[in-house]
């Protein structure tokens, strides 16, 4: 039996777009049912890859009609909070594993007028959030090891979403759950049912024959056959 699920917010990841035609990718997202534009910033230190940085984000923000959700995969992210705000980020997330003074960093992100997010790598347990969850607007759970698009979804992430949902609900908090990595039309319904609010998808959207149609499919995912 098919069960209707709540509509998740969709954040297409530009990492999987054709970088020679980034403007067209942003136009496609603008015209689609997507809610955010997910931008992956990598420094070749925190993750074994280098993607794009401030000037590219700034260029994207000039044509973007949806809020920029900037995911920092960089060491010592506190060095660049204001720079990303000036470049146009409206949501800014930093990795738990990369931040020594996470409470201060989240506070600064909010003071700069952005939504603050904490990201957990697949190996980091939900319990790490116990004393910080009240100070962020969203938690981003990595369902692959960060650094590359197109990787296989780690199935145990579904249980992790459920545990995070319980933590948030038990405390009566208004913190959104975002999931990133290997999200597609098969994993999306499982994640939404587990309690995810925002789904990031790179390959599933940009390698589809119709990216706009794929966004619609993710947005309207149903559970069951
Ligand atoms: C990976 C990035 C992701 C990536 C997801 O480190 O954080 O946002 O673009 O790509 P897919 O959806 O292809 O797994
Ligand atoms: Zn990401």
Short mmCIF file of C-alpha atoms and ligand atoms in Angstrom, two decimals:
data_model
loop_
_atom_site.label_atom_id
_atom_site.label_comp_id
_atom_site.label_asym_id
_atom_site.label_seq_id
_atom_site.Cartn_x
_atom_site.Cartn_y
_atom_site.Cartn_z
CA UNK A 1 0.00 0.00 0.00
CA UNK A 2 1.20 3.51 -0.79
CA UNK A 3 1.34 5.97 2.09
CA UNK A 4 1.53 9.69 1.50
CA UNK A 5 4.39 11.33 3.36
CA UNK A 6 5.00 14.97 4.31
CA UNK A 7 6.78 16.93 1.58
CA UNK A 8 10.47 17.28 2.43
CA UNK A 9 12.37 20.45 1.61
CA UNK A 10 14.73 19.76 -1.30
CA UNK A 11 18.27 21.11 -1.59
CA UNK A 12 19.91 20.20 -4.92
CA UNK A 13 23.71 20.03 -4.56
CA UNK A 14 25.57 21.97 -7.24
CA UNK A 15 28.60 19.71 -6.75
CA UNK A 16 27.08 17.36 -9.33
CA UNK A 17 26.21 20.11 -11.83
CA UNK A 18 28.20 20.83 -14.98
CA UNK A 19 30.56 23.56 -13.71
CA UNK A 20 30.88 25.00 -17.23
CA UNK A 21 27.18 25.73 -17.09
CA UNK A 22 26.63 26.62 -13.44
CA UNK A 23 24.31 29.48 -14.38
CA UNK A 24 22.00 27.07 -16.20
CA UNK A 25 21.99 24.76 -13.17
CA UNK A 26 20.96 27.66 -10.92
CA UNK A 27 18.23 28.67 -13.42
CA UNK A 28 16.92 25.10 -13.39
CA UNK A 29 16.78 25.13 -9.57
CA UNK A 30 15.10 28.57 -9.61
CA UNK A 31 12.35 27.23 -11.88
CA UNK A 32 11.94 23.94 -9.98
CA UNK A 33 10.12 22.94 -6.80
CA UNK A 34 13.43 22.94 -4.88
CA UNK A 35 13.62 24.94 -1.67
CA UNK A 36 17.34 25.67 -1.31
CA UNK A 37 20.58 25.58 -3.29
CA UNK A 38 23.16 23.40 -1.55
CA UNK A 39 26.77 24.54 -2.02
CA UNK A 40 29.60 22.23 -0.92
CA UNK A 41 32.81 23.97 0.08
CA UNK A 42 35.86 21.68 0.48
CA UNK A 43 39.41 22.58 1.45
CA UNK A 44 41.41 19.46 0.60
CA UNK A 45 42.30 19.13 4.31
CA UNK A 46 39.12 18.28 6.20
CA UNK A 47 38.04 16.20 3.21
CA UNK A 48 40.25 14.73 0.47
CA UNK A 49 38.80 16.93 -2.25
CA UNK A 50 38.69 20.61 -3.22
CA UNK A 51 35.50 22.01 -4.72
CA UNK A 52 34.76 25.74 -4.93
CA UNK A 53 34.83 28.69 -2.57
CA UNK A 54 33.82 32.28 -1.94
CA UNK A 55 33.96 33.86 -5.43
CA UNK A 56 31.85 31.05 -6.90
CA UNK A 57 29.29 31.26 -4.07
CA UNK A 58 29.13 35.02 -4.57
CA UNK A 59 28.47 34.58 -8.30
CA UNK A 60 25.77 31.98 -7.60
CA UNK A 61 24.06 34.27 -5.07
CA UNK A 62 23.66 36.97 -7.71
CA UNK A 63 21.33 34.78 -9.76
CA UNK A 64 19.88 32.47 -7.08
CA UNK A 65 16.21 32.91 -6.24
CA UNK A 66 16.31 30.30 -3.46
CA UNK A 67 18.33 30.54 -0.24
CA UNK A 68 21.91 29.30 -0.38
CA UNK A 69 22.57 26.40 1.99
CA UNK A 70 26.36 26.41 2.35
CA UNK A 71 27.96 23.23 3.73
CA UNK A 72 31.50 23.93 4.93
CA UNK A 73 33.80 20.91 4.75
CA UNK A 74 36.80 22.91 5.90
CA UNK A 75 39.08 22.97 8.93
CA UNK A 76 38.62 25.84 11.38
CA UNK A 77 35.43 27.08 9.69
CA UNK A 78 35.19 29.96 12.21
CA UNK A 79 37.75 31.84 10.09
CA UNK A 80 35.28 32.33 7.25
CA UNK A 81 31.79 32.87 8.73
CA UNK A 82 31.48 36.52 7.87
CA UNK A 83 33.01 36.00 4.43
CA UNK A 84 30.36 33.40 3.55
CA UNK A 85 27.60 35.63 4.87
CA UNK A 86 28.86 38.44 2.65
CA UNK A 87 29.06 36.01 -0.29
CA UNK A 88 25.33 35.31 0.12
CA UNK A 89 24.94 32.26 2.40
CA UNK A 90 21.63 32.14 4.27
CA UNK A 91 22.18 28.76 5.89
CA UNK A 92 25.70 27.90 7.03
CA UNK A 93 26.73 24.54 8.45
CA UNK A 94 30.01 23.48 10.03
CA UNK A 95 31.23 20.01 10.92
CA UNK A 96 31.29 18.96 14.56
CA UNK A 97 34.57 17.20 13.75
CA UNK A 98 36.16 20.42 12.42
CA UNK A 99 35.12 22.86 15.14
CA UNK A 100 36.88 23.22 18.47
CA UNK A 101 34.60 25.95 19.84
CA UNK A 102 31.36 24.92 18.22
CA UNK A 103 29.08 26.83 20.60
CA UNK A 104 30.81 30.11 19.80
CA UNK A 105 30.84 29.37 16.07
CA UNK A 106 27.08 28.65 15.99
CA UNK A 107 26.42 31.79 17.98
CA UNK A 108 28.44 33.84 15.49
CA UNK A 109 26.60 32.32 12.53
CA UNK A 110 23.27 33.37 14.08
CA UNK A 111 24.55 36.83 14.97
CA UNK A 112 25.51 37.26 11.32
CA UNK A 113 21.84 36.63 10.47
CA UNK A 114 22.22 33.12 9.03
CA UNK A 115 20.62 29.83 10.04
CA UNK A 116 23.24 27.78 11.87
CA UNK A 117 23.82 24.09 11.25
CA UNK A 118 25.95 21.34 12.77
CA UNK A 119 27.10 18.51 10.49
CA UNK A 120 27.90 15.00 11.71
CA UNK A 121 30.07 12.57 9.77
CA UNK A 122 28.78 8.98 9.51
CA UNK A 123 31.04 7.86 12.39
CA UNK A 124 29.88 10.57 14.80
CA UNK A 125 27.04 9.48 17.12
CA UNK A 126 23.92 11.56 17.71
CA UNK A 127 24.87 11.69 21.41
CA UNK A 128 27.57 14.24 20.54
CA UNK A 129 24.76 16.74 20.01
CA UNK A 130 23.42 16.49 23.58
CA UNK A 131 24.84 19.81 24.75
CA UNK A 132 24.76 21.72 21.46
CA UNK A 133 21.43 20.86 19.83
CA UNK A 134 19.69 23.78 21.55
CA UNK A 135 22.03 26.24 19.86
CA UNK A 136 21.52 25.39 16.20
CA UNK A 137 18.72 25.75 13.64
CA UNK A 138 19.40 22.52 11.80
CA UNK A 139 21.50 19.36 11.97
CA UNK A 140 22.97 17.92 8.79
CA UNK A 141 23.56 14.16 8.96
CA UNK A 142 26.06 12.85 6.42
CA UNK A 143 24.84 9.59 4.93
CA UNK A 144 28.14 9.14 3.02
CA UNK A 145 31.68 10.13 3.96
CA UNK A 146 31.96 13.76 2.86
CA UNK A 147 34.14 14.76 -0.06
CA UNK A 148 32.49 13.42 -3.19
CA UNK A 149 29.16 13.17 -4.93
CA UNK A 150 27.72 9.93 -6.26
CA UNK A 151 28.62 7.65 -3.35
CA UNK A 152 26.52 4.80 -1.95
CA UNK A 153 24.04 5.66 0.79
CA UNK A 154 24.98 4.25 4.21
CA UNK A 155 21.81 2.39 5.28
CA UNK A 156 22.36 2.83 9.02
CA UNK A 157 21.74 6.57 8.49
CA UNK A 158 18.01 5.86 8.62
CA UNK A 159 18.23 4.68 12.24
CA UNK A 160 20.36 7.72 12.98
CA UNK A 161 17.67 10.05 11.63
CA UNK A 162 15.11 8.34 13.87
CA UNK A 163 17.32 8.77 16.93
CA UNK A 164 17.88 12.44 16.13
CA UNK A 165 14.13 12.94 15.57
CA UNK A 166 13.50 11.48 19.04
CA UNK A 167 16.09 13.74 20.65
CA UNK A 168 14.59 16.84 19.01
CA UNK A 169 10.99 15.88 19.80
CA UNK A 170 11.75 14.88 23.41
CA UNK A 171 13.17 18.33 24.02
CA UNK A 172 10.42 20.11 22.08
CA UNK A 173 13.00 21.85 19.87
CA UNK A 174 12.43 23.42 16.49
CA UNK A 175 15.56 22.05 14.82
CA UNK A 176 15.38 20.74 11.25
CA UNK A 177 17.03 17.50 10.17
CA UNK A 178 18.89 17.59 6.85
CA UNK A 179 20.41 14.49 5.22
CA UNK A 180 23.22 14.57 2.65
CA UNK A 181 24.74 11.78 0.56
CA UNK A 182 23.29 9.09 -1.67
CA UNK A 183 19.77 10.51 -1.45
CA UNK A 184 17.62 9.37 -4.38
CA UNK A 185 14.03 8.33 -5.11
CA UNK A 186 14.60 5.03 -3.24
CA UNK A 187 16.22 6.37 -0.07
CA UNK A 188 14.19 9.61 0.13
CA UNK A 189 10.91 8.04 1.37
CA UNK A 190 12.75 6.06 4.05
CA UNK A 191 14.45 9.22 5.28
CA UNK A 192 11.26 11.27 5.32
CA UNK A 193 9.46 8.52 7.20
CA UNK A 194 12.30 8.43 9.72
CA UNK A 195 11.84 12.16 10.33
CA UNK A 196 14.10 14.04 7.91
CA UNK A 197 12.96 17.55 6.93
CA UNK A 198 15.51 18.55 4.25
CA UNK A 199 17.01 16.26 1.61
CA UNK A 200 20.21 17.16 -0.25
CA UNK A 201 20.65 15.43 -3.60
CA UNK A 202 23.42 15.84 -6.14
CA UNK A 203 23.79 12.93 -8.53
CA UNK A 204 20.16 11.85 -8.28
CA UNK A 205 19.10 15.24 -9.64
CA UNK A 206 21.86 16.30 -12.01
CA UNK A 207 22.42 12.90 -13.65
CA UNK A 208 18.68 12.42 -14.23
CA UNK A 209 17.31 12.90 -17.76
CA UNK A 210 15.08 15.65 -16.37
CA UNK A 211 16.58 17.23 -13.22
CA UNK A 212 13.47 19.34 -12.66
CA UNK A 213 11.25 16.25 -12.81
CA UNK A 214 13.56 14.43 -10.39
CA UNK A 215 13.21 17.27 -7.90
CA UNK A 216 9.43 16.87 -8.16
CA UNK A 217 9.75 13.12 -7.54
CA UNK A 218 11.87 13.70 -4.41
CA UNK A 219 9.47 16.34 -3.17
CA UNK A 220 6.47 14.05 -3.58
CA UNK A 221 8.00 10.80 -2.39
CA UNK A 222 5.63 8.13 -1.20
CA UNK A 223 6.30 5.13 1.00
CA UNK A 224 5.52 1.57 -0.06
CA UNK A 225 4.78 -0.06 -3.43
C1 LIG B 1 29.41 15.28 -0.27
C2 LIG B 1 28.55 16.50 -0.32
C3 LIG B 1 27.21 16.27 -0.89
C4 LIG B 1 27.18 15.74 -2.30
C5 LIG B 1 26.03 14.80 -2.35
O1 LIG B 1 30.51 15.52 0.53
O2 LIG B 1 28.37 17.05 0.97
O3 LIG B 1 26.37 17.43 -0.77
O4 LIG B 1 27.04 16.73 -3.29
O5 LIG B 1 26.05 14.16 -3.57
P1 LIG B 1 25.14 12.89 -3.88
O6 LIG B 1 23.72 13.29 -3.68
O7 LIG B 1 25.48 12.57 -5.30
O8 LIG B 1 25.54 11.79 -2.92
ZN1 LIG B 2 26.85 18.71 1.18
#
